Amino acid sequence: MTNKKALPVPNFGSDFYFSYHKSPSQKMRILELLPHSDGNGSSTEEEPLPQDADYNLSLSDELETSILARFPRSQHWKLSFLNKRFLTLMKSGEIYKIRKELGLKEPSVFMLASGESNWWGMEWPFKSSRKLPRIQSDYSFEFGDKESFSAGSELFVSGKEFDGPVLWRYDSDTNEWFKGPFMINPRCLFASASSGNFAFVAGGLETNTYSEILDTAEKYDSKTKTWKPLPKMNSKRKFCSGCYMDKRFYVIGGQDENRKDLISCEFFDEETNTWNLIPDMLKDIPLLDSQSPPLIAVVNNDLYTLDASTNELKVYLKGINNWKKLGVAPVRADAQGGWGVAFKSLGDELLVIGAPSVSHKERALAIYTCCPDPEGEKLKWKQIDCGSVQLNHFIRNCAVMMGST
């Protein structure tokens, strides 16, 4: 006679139950690999299963797949050790499609460090990392300037090959690189921002002759894989930065066609289909020679900047068009004028990657996060263990992927 019990699967946001039978010939492989989670990515202590017996799971393929889809992305490599069917689900991208349907989101950070040919990906909470396939491009693209941004579950890397401008697209669902779809106006040194399935780009330098600074803008839809033009900005800008805040696409700073530093900002309002100017937005931010585009990030609709001259973190006060100091960040943004530092929003946190603020002899990669408080006087930064990842501290490109909606 077979004893049958109901055993709850660890909570991944929904309650799932299945039956199991005692059997000496089967191992509970799935339960051994299932992470204990409270549904928000935090570990919880569950009562251990009995150790004096083996169990045979009676799960349908559909239920097994639904359970495995709830694995944190950082644990997905474990699925390949279960059997060929689960490995196929990963390679086909089916697991990620199911995750989208379930509304599961985990930030993914993609970065290209100096001296590396491959991009690296890290999924929150950064317990593991993976090397992405190498982009099958040429010498000109690999060693040339590049910009990166994301839309939905896609990572874009813009650059130039021997044959001309190119836009490579990484599909995180299938772990593959593809060319295109190309922008309407190929560009470099431009501003970009992401919002769910959409990406926005504006300004920059046209990449055919590098002789024209652009005032054009475009919007990408990851569901239709298409670009559409937006109205032109008020000013031509290169070396500018972008962000998405208050349901608007902001383009901040940069240089105009006369190589004049711009301290203004303008934002695109989709409801009115117009660009609106904010003069003197960067009036209190020192501008250095050969400085990087402004290091900016948005958390909870508040705009933050990392001052490349002082390493200070500042929050923008919208009502008075001014900046408030929040203390010094734990990386050396001032070492090379802001170049080589990644400063990004990570959901409800700020993320900064670069050389640590210690002795110049210690130049290993350092990753920090914090939950910013615009009303606070001092931020609490948390250093993230990079584990076995040994990368150069100079980050050439970085993008955060929040996933599709």
Coordinates of C-alpha atoms in Angstrom, one line a residue:
M1 CA 0.0 0.0 0.0
T2 CA 1.3 3.4 -1.0
N3 CA 1.3 6.3 1.5
K4 CA 0.4 9.6 -0.1
K5 CA 0.9 13.0 1.4
A6 CA 0.5 16.7 0.3
L7 CA 3.8 18.6 0.6
P8 CA 3.9 22.4 -0.1
V9 CA 6.5 23.6 -2.6
P10 CA 8.5 26.6 -1.2
N11 CA 6.6 29.8 -1.8
F12 CA 7.5 31.5 -5.1
G13 CA 4.6 34.0 -5.1
S14 CA 1.8 31.4 -5.6
D15 CA 0.9 28.2 -3.7
F16 CA 1.7 25.0 -5.4
Y17 CA 1.1 21.5 -4.0
F18 CA 1.9 18.1 -5.3
S19 CA 1.8 14.5 -4.1
Y20 CA 4.7 12.2 -3.5
H21 CA 5.2 8.4 -3.0
K22 CA 7.8 6.6 -1.1
S23 CA 10.2 4.8 -3.5
P24 CA 13.7 3.6 -3.0
S25 CA 14.6 4.0 -6.7
Q26 CA 13.9 7.8 -7.0
K27 CA 15.6 10.9 -5.8
M28 CA 14.0 14.2 -5.0
R29 CA 16.2 16.0 -7.5
I30 CA 13.9 19.0 -8.0
L31 CA 13.4 19.6 -4.3
E32 CA 17.2 19.4 -3.7
L33 CA 17.7 22.3 -6.2
L34 CA 14.6 24.4 -5.4
P35 CA 15.8 27.6 -3.5
H36 CA 13.9 28.5 -0.4
S37 CA 12.4 31.9 -1.1
D38 CA 9.8 34.2 0.3
G39 CA 8.7 35.4 -3.1
N40 CA 10.7 38.5 -3.0
G41 CA 14.1 37.0 -3.5
S42 CA 14.9 36.7 0.2
S43 CA 15.9 33.4 1.7
T44 CA 13.7 31.8 4.3
E45 CA 14.3 28.8 6.6
E46 CA 12.0 25.9 5.8
E47 CA 11.4 22.8 7.9
P48 CA 13.8 20.2 6.4
L49 CA 12.3 17.2 4.7
P50 CA 12.6 13.7 6.3
Q51 CA 16.0 12.2 5.6
D52 CA 15.1 8.5 6.1
A53 CA 13.3 7.9 2.9
D54 CA 13.4 8.7 -0.8
Y55 CA 10.5 10.0 -2.7
N56 CA 9.0 9.8 -6.1
L57 CA 7.3 12.9 -7.5
S58 CA 4.0 12.7 -9.3
L59 CA 4.2 15.9 -11.2
S60 CA 2.8 16.7 -14.6
D61 CA 5.2 18.3 -17.1
E62 CA 3.2 21.5 -17.0
L63 CA 3.3 21.7 -13.2
E64 CA 7.1 20.9 -13.1
T65 CA 7.7 23.6 -15.7
S66 CA 5.6 26.1 -13.8
I67 CA 7.6 25.4 -10.6
L68 CA 11.0 25.6 -12.3
A69 CA 10.0 28.9 -13.9
R70 CA 10.0 30.4 -10.4
F71 CA 13.7 29.8 -9.9
P72 CA 15.7 33.0 -9.5
R73 CA 17.5 33.6 -12.8
S74 CA 20.8 33.3 -10.9
Q75 CA 20.0 29.7 -10.3
H76 CA 18.9 28.8 -13.8
W77 CA 22.2 27.0 -14.6
K78 CA 21.1 24.2 -12.2
L79 CA 18.2 23.3 -14.5
S80 CA 20.6 22.0 -17.1
F81 CA 21.6 19.2 -14.7
L82 CA 18.1 17.8 -14.3
N83 CA 17.5 16.2 -17.7
K84 CA 17.3 17.0 -21.4
R85 CA 13.8 18.3 -21.2
F86 CA 14.6 21.0 -18.7
L87 CA 17.8 21.9 -20.7
T88 CA 15.7 22.3 -23.8
L89 CA 13.3 24.5 -21.9
M90 CA 16.2 26.8 -21.1
K91 CA 17.8 26.9 -24.5
S92 CA 14.4 27.5 -26.2
G93 CA 13.6 30.4 -23.9
E94 CA 10.3 28.8 -22.8
I95 CA 11.2 29.2 -19.2
Y96 CA 11.6 33.0 -19.7
K97 CA 8.4 33.3 -21.6
I98 CA 6.5 31.6 -18.7
R99 CA 8.3 34.0 -16.2
K100 CA 7.0 36.9 -18.2
E101 CA 3.4 35.6 -18.1
L102 CA 3.7 35.1 -14.4
G103 CA 4.9 38.7 -14.0
L104 CA 8.3 37.6 -12.4
K105 CA 11.0 40.3 -12.6
E106 CA 14.6 40.3 -11.5
P107 CA 17.1 43.0 -12.5
S108 CA 20.0 41.8 -14.6
V109 CA 23.2 43.7 -14.9
F110 CA 25.3 43.4 -18.1
M111 CA 28.8 44.9 -18.3
L112 CA 31.8 44.9 -20.5
A113 CA 35.1 45.5 -18.6
S114 CA 38.3 46.8 -20.1
G115 CA 40.4 44.0 -21.7
E116 CA 37.4 41.7 -22.1
S117 CA 36.0 40.4 -25.4
N118 CA 32.8 39.0 -23.8
W119 CA 30.1 40.7 -21.9
W120 CA 29.3 39.4 -18.4
G121 CA 25.8 39.1 -16.9
M122 CA 24.8 39.1 -13.2
E123 CA 21.3 38.6 -11.9
W124 CA 20.1 40.1 -8.7
P125 CA 21.1 39.4 -5.9
F126 CA 24.4 38.8 -7.7
K127 CA 25.0 35.3 -6.3
S128 CA 26.3 34.1 -9.7
S129 CA 27.5 35.5 -12.9
R130 CA 27.8 34.2 -16.5
K131 CA 29.9 35.1 -19.6
L132 CA 27.7 35.9 -22.6
P133 CA 28.5 34.5 -26.0
R134 CA 31.0 36.6 -27.9
I135 CA 29.7 39.1 -30.4
Q136 CA 30.7 37.8 -33.9
S137 CA 31.8 41.2 -35.1
D138 CA 35.1 42.6 -36.4
Y139 CA 38.2 44.4 -34.9
S140 CA 36.8 47.8 -35.5
F141 CA 33.7 47.1 -33.4
E142 CA 35.5 45.2 -30.7
F143 CA 38.0 48.0 -30.0
G144 CA 35.9 51.0 -30.9
D145 CA 33.6 53.1 -28.8
K146 CA 30.3 51.6 -28.0
E147 CA 27.0 52.5 -26.2
S148 CA 24.6 50.1 -24.6
F149 CA 21.0 50.1 -23.4
S150 CA 18.2 47.6 -22.8
A151 CA 14.5 47.2 -23.8
G152 CA 12.4 44.4 -22.3
S153 CA 14.6 41.3 -22.3
E154 CA 17.0 42.6 -24.9
L155 CA 20.4 44.2 -24.6
F156 CA 21.6 46.5 -27.3
V157 CA 25.2 47.4 -28.1
S158 CA 25.8 50.2 -30.7
G159 CA 29.1 50.6 -32.5
K160 CA 30.8 50.7 -35.8
E161 CA 32.2 47.9 -38.0
F162 CA 34.4 48.2 -41.0
D163 CA 31.3 48.2 -43.2
G164 CA 29.6 50.9 -41.2
P165 CA 27.4 51.5 -38.2
V166 CA 25.9 48.4 -36.5
L167 CA 23.5 47.6 -33.6
W168 CA 23.9 44.2 -32.0
R169 CA 21.0 42.8 -30.0
Y170 CA 21.4 40.2 -27.2
D171 CA 18.2 38.2 -26.5
S172 CA 18.5 37.0 -22.9
D173 CA 15.7 34.5 -23.5
T174 CA 17.7 32.5 -26.0
N175 CA 21.2 33.6 -25.0
E176 CA 22.0 34.7 -28.6
W177 CA 23.3 37.8 -30.4
F178 CA 21.6 39.2 -33.5
K179 CA 22.2 42.2 -35.7
G180 CA 19.5 44.9 -35.7
P181 CA 16.9 46.2 -36.0
F182 CA 19.0 49.3 -36.8
M183 CA 18.1 52.8 -35.7
I184 CA 16.6 55.1 -38.2
N185 CA 19.5 57.5 -37.7
P186 CA 22.7 55.5 -36.6
R187 CA 24.5 57.4 -33.9
C188 CA 27.2 57.3 -31.2
L189 CA 27.8 59.3 -28.0
F190 CA 24.0 59.5 -27.6
A191 CA 21.6 59.6 -24.6
S192 CA 19.4 56.5 -23.9
A193 CA 16.8 55.4 -21.4
S194 CA 14.7 52.3 -20.9
S195 CA 11.1 51.8 -19.7
G196 CA 9.7 48.3 -19.7
N197 CA 9.5 47.1 -23.3
F198 CA 10.6 50.4 -24.7
A199 CA 14.0 52.2 -25.2
F200 CA 14.6 55.8 -26.1
V201 CA 17.6 57.3 -27.8
A202 CA 18.4 60.9 -28.7
G203 CA 21.2 63.2 -29.9
G204 CA 24.7 61.9 -30.4
L205 CA 27.1 62.0 -33.3
E206 CA 26.2 60.5 -36.7
T207 CA 28.4 57.5 -37.4
N208 CA 29.1 57.8 -41.1
T209 CA 31.4 60.8 -41.2
Y210 CA 31.3 61.8 -37.5
S211 CA 30.7 65.4 -38.7
E212 CA 27.2 66.1 -37.6
I213 CA 25.8 66.4 -34.1
L214 CA 22.2 65.2 -34.0
D215 CA 19.0 66.6 -32.5
T216 CA 16.9 63.6 -33.6
A217 CA 15.3 61.0 -31.3
E218 CA 13.8 57.6 -31.6
K219 CA 11.7 55.0 -29.7
Y220 CA 12.2 51.2 -29.8
D221 CA 9.4 48.7 -29.1
S222 CA 10.9 45.3 -28.1
K223 CA 7.5 43.5 -28.8
T224 CA 7.3 44.6 -32.5
K225 CA 11.1 45.0 -33.0
T226 CA 10.6 48.3 -34.6
W227 CA 11.9 51.9 -34.3
K228 CA 9.8 55.0 -34.7
P229 CA 11.0 58.6 -35.0
L230 CA 10.2 61.2 -32.3
P231 CA 10.1 64.9 -32.7
K232 CA 13.5 66.7 -32.8
M233 CA 15.0 68.1 -29.6
N234 CA 15.4 71.8 -29.0
S235 CA 19.2 71.5 -29.2
K236 CA 21.8 69.3 -30.9
R237 CA 23.7 67.3 -28.3
K238 CA 26.5 64.8 -28.1
F239 CA 28.1 63.3 -24.9
C240 CA 24.7 63.6 -23.3
S241 CA 23.0 61.3 -20.8
G242 CA 19.4 60.0 -20.7
C243 CA 16.9 58.7 -18.1
Y244 CA 13.2 57.9 -17.8
M245 CA 11.5 59.7 -15.0
D246 CA 7.9 60.8 -14.3
K247 CA 6.8 59.0 -17.5
R248 CA 9.1 61.3 -19.5
F249 CA 12.4 60.8 -21.4
Y250 CA 15.1 63.2 -20.2
V251 CA 18.2 64.2 -22.1
I252 CA 20.7 65.9 -19.9
G253 CA 23.9 67.9 -20.6
G254 CA 26.3 67.2 -23.4
Q255 CA 27.9 69.4 -26.0
D256 CA 26.4 71.3 -29.0
E257 CA 27.7 71.7 -32.5
N258 CA 30.2 74.4 -31.3
R259 CA 31.7 72.1 -28.7
K260 CA 30.1 74.2 -26.0
D261 CA 29.2 72.4 -22.8
L262 CA 25.4 72.4 -22.2
I263 CA 24.1 72.7 -18.7
S264 CA 20.5 72.5 -19.7
C265 CA 18.1 69.5 -19.9
E266 CA 15.1 68.8 -22.0
F267 CA 12.5 66.1 -21.7
F268 CA 10.1 64.4 -24.1
D269 CA 6.5 64.3 -23.0
E270 CA 4.6 61.5 -24.8
E271 CA 1.2 62.9 -23.9
T272 CA 1.9 66.2 -25.6
N273 CA 4.5 64.8 -28.1
T274 CA 6.7 67.7 -27.4
W275 CA 10.2 68.5 -25.9
N276 CA 10.4 70.8 -23.0
L277 CA 13.5 72.7 -21.8
I278 CA 14.9 72.9 -18.3
P279 CA 17.6 75.6 -18.4
D280 CA 20.6 75.6 -16.1
M281 CA 19.9 72.2 -14.6
L282 CA 23.6 71.4 -14.3
K283 CA 24.7 74.9 -13.1
D284 CA 25.9 73.5 -9.8
I285 CA 27.7 70.4 -11.3
P286 CA 31.4 71.1 -12.1
L287 CA 32.4 70.4 -15.7
L288 CA 35.9 69.1 -16.4
D289 CA 37.9 68.8 -19.6
S290 CA 37.5 65.4 -21.2
Q291 CA 34.8 64.5 -18.7
S292 CA 32.4 61.6 -19.3
P293 CA 28.7 62.3 -20.0
P294 CA 26.8 63.0 -16.7
L295 CA 26.6 60.0 -14.4
I296 CA 22.9 59.8 -13.6
A297 CA 20.3 57.3 -12.3
V298 CA 16.7 57.4 -11.3
V299 CA 15.2 55.6 -8.3
N300 CA 11.6 56.0 -7.3
N301 CA 11.3 58.9 -9.7
D302 CA 14.1 60.8 -8.0
L303 CA 17.1 61.8 -10.1
Y304 CA 20.6 61.2 -8.7
T305 CA 24.0 62.1 -10.1
L306 CA 27.5 61.0 -9.2
D307 CA 29.8 64.1 -9.4
A308 CA 32.9 63.0 -11.3
S309 CA 34.9 65.8 -9.8
T310 CA 34.3 65.1 -6.1
N311 CA 32.8 61.6 -6.0
E312 CA 29.8 63.1 -4.3
L313 CA 26.3 61.7 -4.7
K314 CA 23.7 64.3 -5.3
V315 CA 19.9 64.3 -5.6
Y316 CA 18.0 66.7 -7.9
L317 CA 15.4 68.9 -6.2
K318 CA 12.8 69.3 -8.9
G319 CA 10.9 72.2 -7.3
I320 CA 13.8 74.5 -7.1
N321 CA 16.0 73.2 -9.9
N322 CA 18.9 72.5 -7.6
W323 CA 21.0 69.6 -6.2
K324 CA 21.4 68.3 -2.7
K325 CA 24.6 66.6 -1.5
L326 CA 24.2 63.1 0.0
G327 CA 27.8 62.2 0.8
V328 CA 30.7 60.6 -1.0
A329 CA 30.3 57.4 -3.0
P330 CA 32.6 54.4 -2.4
V331 CA 34.2 54.4 -5.9
R332 CA 36.8 56.6 -7.6
A333 CA 34.7 58.4 -10.2
D334 CA 37.2 61.2 -10.2
A335 CA 40.1 59.0 -11.2
Q336 CA 39.4 59.5 -15.0
G337 CA 36.7 62.1 -15.1
G338 CA 33.9 59.7 -14.7
W339 CA 35.0 57.3 -17.5
G340 CA 35.1 53.6 -16.5
V341 CA 32.4 54.0 -13.8
A342 CA 29.0 52.4 -14.0
F343 CA 26.3 54.3 -12.2
K344 CA 22.8 52.8 -12.7
S345 CA 19.4 52.4 -11.1
L346 CA 18.6 48.9 -9.9
G347 CA 14.9 48.9 -9.1
D348 CA 14.7 50.6 -5.7
E349 CA 18.4 50.8 -5.3
L350 CA 21.4 52.6 -6.8
L351 CA 24.2 50.6 -8.3
V352 CA 27.8 51.8 -8.7
I353 CA 30.7 49.8 -10.2
G354 CA 34.3 50.8 -10.5
A355 CA 37.6 51.2 -8.7
P356 CA 37.2 51.3 -4.9
S357 CA 38.0 54.4 -2.9
V358 CA 41.1 53.0 -1.3
S359 CA 44.8 52.9 -2.1
H360 CA 45.6 53.5 -5.7
K361 CA 47.4 50.2 -5.7
E362 CA 44.2 48.4 -5.0
R363 CA 42.4 48.5 -8.4
A364 CA 40.1 45.5 -8.3
L365 CA 36.5 45.7 -9.4
A366 CA 34.1 46.9 -6.7
I367 CA 30.3 46.8 -6.7
Y368 CA 28.1 48.7 -4.3
T369 CA 24.4 49.2 -3.9
C370 CA 22.3 51.4 -1.6
C371 CA 18.7 52.4 -1.0
P372 CA 18.8 56.2 -1.4
D373 CA 16.9 58.5 0.8
P374 CA 16.5 62.1 -0.6
E375 CA 15.8 63.3 2.9
G376 CA 18.7 61.6 4.5
E377 CA 22.1 63.0 5.3
K378 CA 24.2 59.9 4.8
L379 CA 23.7 56.8 2.6
K380 CA 24.5 53.3 3.7
W381 CA 26.4 51.5 0.9
K382 CA 26.5 47.8 0.8
Q383 CA 29.5 46.1 -1.0
I384 CA 28.5 43.2 -3.2
D385 CA 30.8 40.1 -3.2
C386 CA 32.0 39.6 -6.8
G387 CA 32.8 36.0 -6.0
S388 CA 35.0 34.4 -8.6
V389 CA 34.6 37.2 -11.2
Q390 CA 38.0 38.8 -11.7
L391 CA 37.4 41.8 -14.0
N392 CA 39.2 45.0 -14.6
H393 CA 37.7 47.9 -12.6
F394 CA 37.4 50.0 -15.7
I395 CA 33.8 49.4 -17.0
R396 CA 33.5 50.3 -20.7
N397 CA 29.8 49.7 -20.9
C398 CA 27.0 48.7 -18.6
A399 CA 23.2 48.3 -18.9
V400 CA 20.5 47.1 -16.5
M401 CA 17.7 45.0 -17.7
M402 CA 14.5 45.0 -15.7
G403 CA 12.6 42.6 -18.0
S404 CA 9.4 42.9 -20.0
T405 CA 6.0 44.0 -18.8

